[in-house]
Structures are given as structure tokens and as C-alpha cells.
């Protein structure tokens, strides 16, 4: 008997809470559906403005490198600069290579 009584109490509470929830949702739909604002028509300019956020990616990505490494003596292009095929981008300091050539000549002469 006691278990049966609790079942009916819980069922009644669920029905009441469900009814209140349904009524509130139904009231909000009806209330929002009938609210109007009327204004006079006026001619004016239409302004189109778009604001967006995100990230950009390149259509073509190219890896640029050199056959030798060293210290850059002069830089002729900047990041995202347009360059043509064969155009000089940077000049590597030739002192280290000239010293290597001089050392090799000295070793050749000494041998």
C-alpha cells in the first residue's frame, strides 16, 4: 500500500510539472507570435557591410632554399614579396667560401 501511494504522488508531481512546462512554452510562443512594431516607410541608402573572422591560406605554397648555407649579406626580397623565376632573392656572404678555396689551393700547392 505504501509503495503504491508513493507511485501516485510521484506521478502527480510529474504530471503537474509537465503541465506547467507545456503551458509556459505555449504561452511564450503565442506571446512572441503577436508582437508587432509598425513604422513609416522612408527612402534611404542601403549600406552593405560584411565583417568576418577566420584564417586565410595560400593557393600555392612554394618551398625556397639554397644549395649552400651561410650568413646572408644582402636581402633583396621581403616576406610575401612577388618574385620572378631567376630573380635574386638574397646574397650569401662569400668570405667563408673564399677562405675554403684559398685553403684548398694552399693544400694543393703544398702537396
Coordinates of C-alpha atoms in Angstrom, one line a residue:
X1 CA 0.0 0.0 0.0
X2 CA 2.8 2.4 0.9
X3 CA 4.7 1.8 -2.3
X4 CA 1.5 2.3 -4.4
X5 CA 0.9 5.6 -2.6
X6 CA 4.4 7.0 -3.4
X7 CA 3.9 5.9 -7.0
X8 CA 0.8 8.0 -7.4
X9 CA 2.4 11.0 -5.6
X10 CA 5.4 10.9 -7.9
X11 CA 3.1 10.5 -11.0
X12 CA 1.0 13.5 -9.9
X13 CA 4.1 15.7 -9.4
X14 CA 5.5 14.7 -12.9
X15 CA 2.1 15.5 -14.5
X16 CA 1.9 18.9 -12.7
X17 CA 5.5 19.8 -13.6
X18 CA 5.0 18.7 -17.2
X19 CA 1.8 20.7 -17.5
X20 CA 3.4 23.8 -16.1
X21 CA 6.3 23.4 -18.5
X22 CA 4.0 22.9 -21.5
X23 CA 1.9 25.9 -20.5
X24 CA 5.0 28.2 -20.2
X25 CA 6.3 27.1 -23.6
X26 CA 2.9 27.5 -25.3
X27 CA 2.5 30.9 -23.7
X28 CA 5.9 32.1 -24.9
X29 CA 5.2 31.0 -28.4
X30 CA 1.8 32.8 -28.5
X31 CA 3.2 35.9 -26.8
X32 CA 6.1 36.2 -29.2
X33 CA 3.9 35.5 -32.3
X34 CA 1.7 38.5 -31.8
X35 CA 4.1 41.3 -31.1
X36 CA 4.4 43.8 -34.0
X37 CA 6.0 47.2 -34.5
X38 CA 4.8 49.5 -37.2
X39 CA 6.8 52.3 -38.7
X40 CA 6.5 54.8 -41.6
X41 CA 8.3 53.9 -44.8
X42 CA 11.3 56.1 -45.7
X43 CA 13.7 56.2 -48.6
X44 CA 17.3 55.9 -47.9
X45 CA 20.6 54.3 -48.9
X46 CA 21.3 50.7 -48.4
X47 CA 24.7 50.1 -46.8
X48 CA 26.2 46.6 -47.2
X49 CA 28.8 45.7 -44.7
X50 CA 30.4 42.4 -44.1
X51 CA 32.5 41.5 -41.1
X52 CA 34.1 38.1 -40.7
X53 CA 36.8 36.4 -38.8
X54 CA 38.8 33.4 -39.8
X55 CA 42.1 32.4 -41.4
X56 CA 43.5 32.7 -44.9
X57 CA 45.6 30.1 -46.7
X58 CA 47.6 30.4 -49.8
X59 CA 46.5 28.9 -53.1
X60 CA 50.1 27.9 -53.9
X61 CA 52.8 27.3 -51.4
X62 CA 56.4 27.1 -52.6
X63 CA 59.5 26.0 -50.6
X64 CA 62.5 28.2 -51.3
X65 CA 66.0 27.2 -50.4
X66 CA 69.6 27.3 -51.4
X67 CA 72.3 24.8 -52.3
X68 CA 74.7 26.2 -49.8
X69 CA 74.3 27.6 -46.3
X70 CA 75.9 30.7 -44.8
X71 CA 75.4 34.2 -43.5
X72 CA 73.1 36.4 -45.6
X73 CA 75.0 39.5 -46.8
X74 CA 72.1 41.2 -48.6
X75 CA 68.4 40.5 -48.8
X76 CA 66.5 41.6 -52.0
X77 CA 63.0 40.3 -51.2
X78 CA 60.8 40.6 -48.2
X79 CA 58.2 38.1 -46.8
X80 CA 55.3 37.7 -49.2
X81 CA 57.0 39.6 -52.0
X82 CA 56.3 38.7 -55.6
X83 CA 59.4 37.4 -57.3
X84 CA 60.0 36.1 -60.8
X85 CA 61.9 33.0 -61.9
X86 CA 65.7 33.6 -61.8
X87 CA 65.3 36.8 -59.7
X88 CA 68.0 37.2 -57.0
X89 CA 66.4 36.9 -53.5
X90 CA 69.4 37.0 -51.2
X91 CA 73.2 37.1 -51.4
X92 CA 75.1 34.8 -49.1
X93 CA 78.4 36.3 -47.7
X94 CA 81.2 34.8 -49.8
X95 CA 84.0 35.2 -47.3
X96 CA 83.7 31.7 -45.8
X97 CA 83.7 30.1 -49.3
X98 CA 86.6 32.2 -50.4
X99 CA 88.6 31.2 -47.4
X100 CA 87.8 27.5 -48.1
X101 CA 89.0 27.9 -51.7
X102 CA 92.2 29.6 -50.5
X103 CA 92.8 26.8 -48.0
X104 CA 92.3 24.2 -50.8
X105 CA 94.8 26.0 -53.1
X106 CA 97.3 26.2 -50.3
X107 CA 96.9 22.4 -49.6
X108 CA 97.2 21.7 -53.4
X109 CA 100.4 23.8 -53.7
X110 CA 101.9 22.2 -50.5
X111 CA 101.2 18.7 -51.8

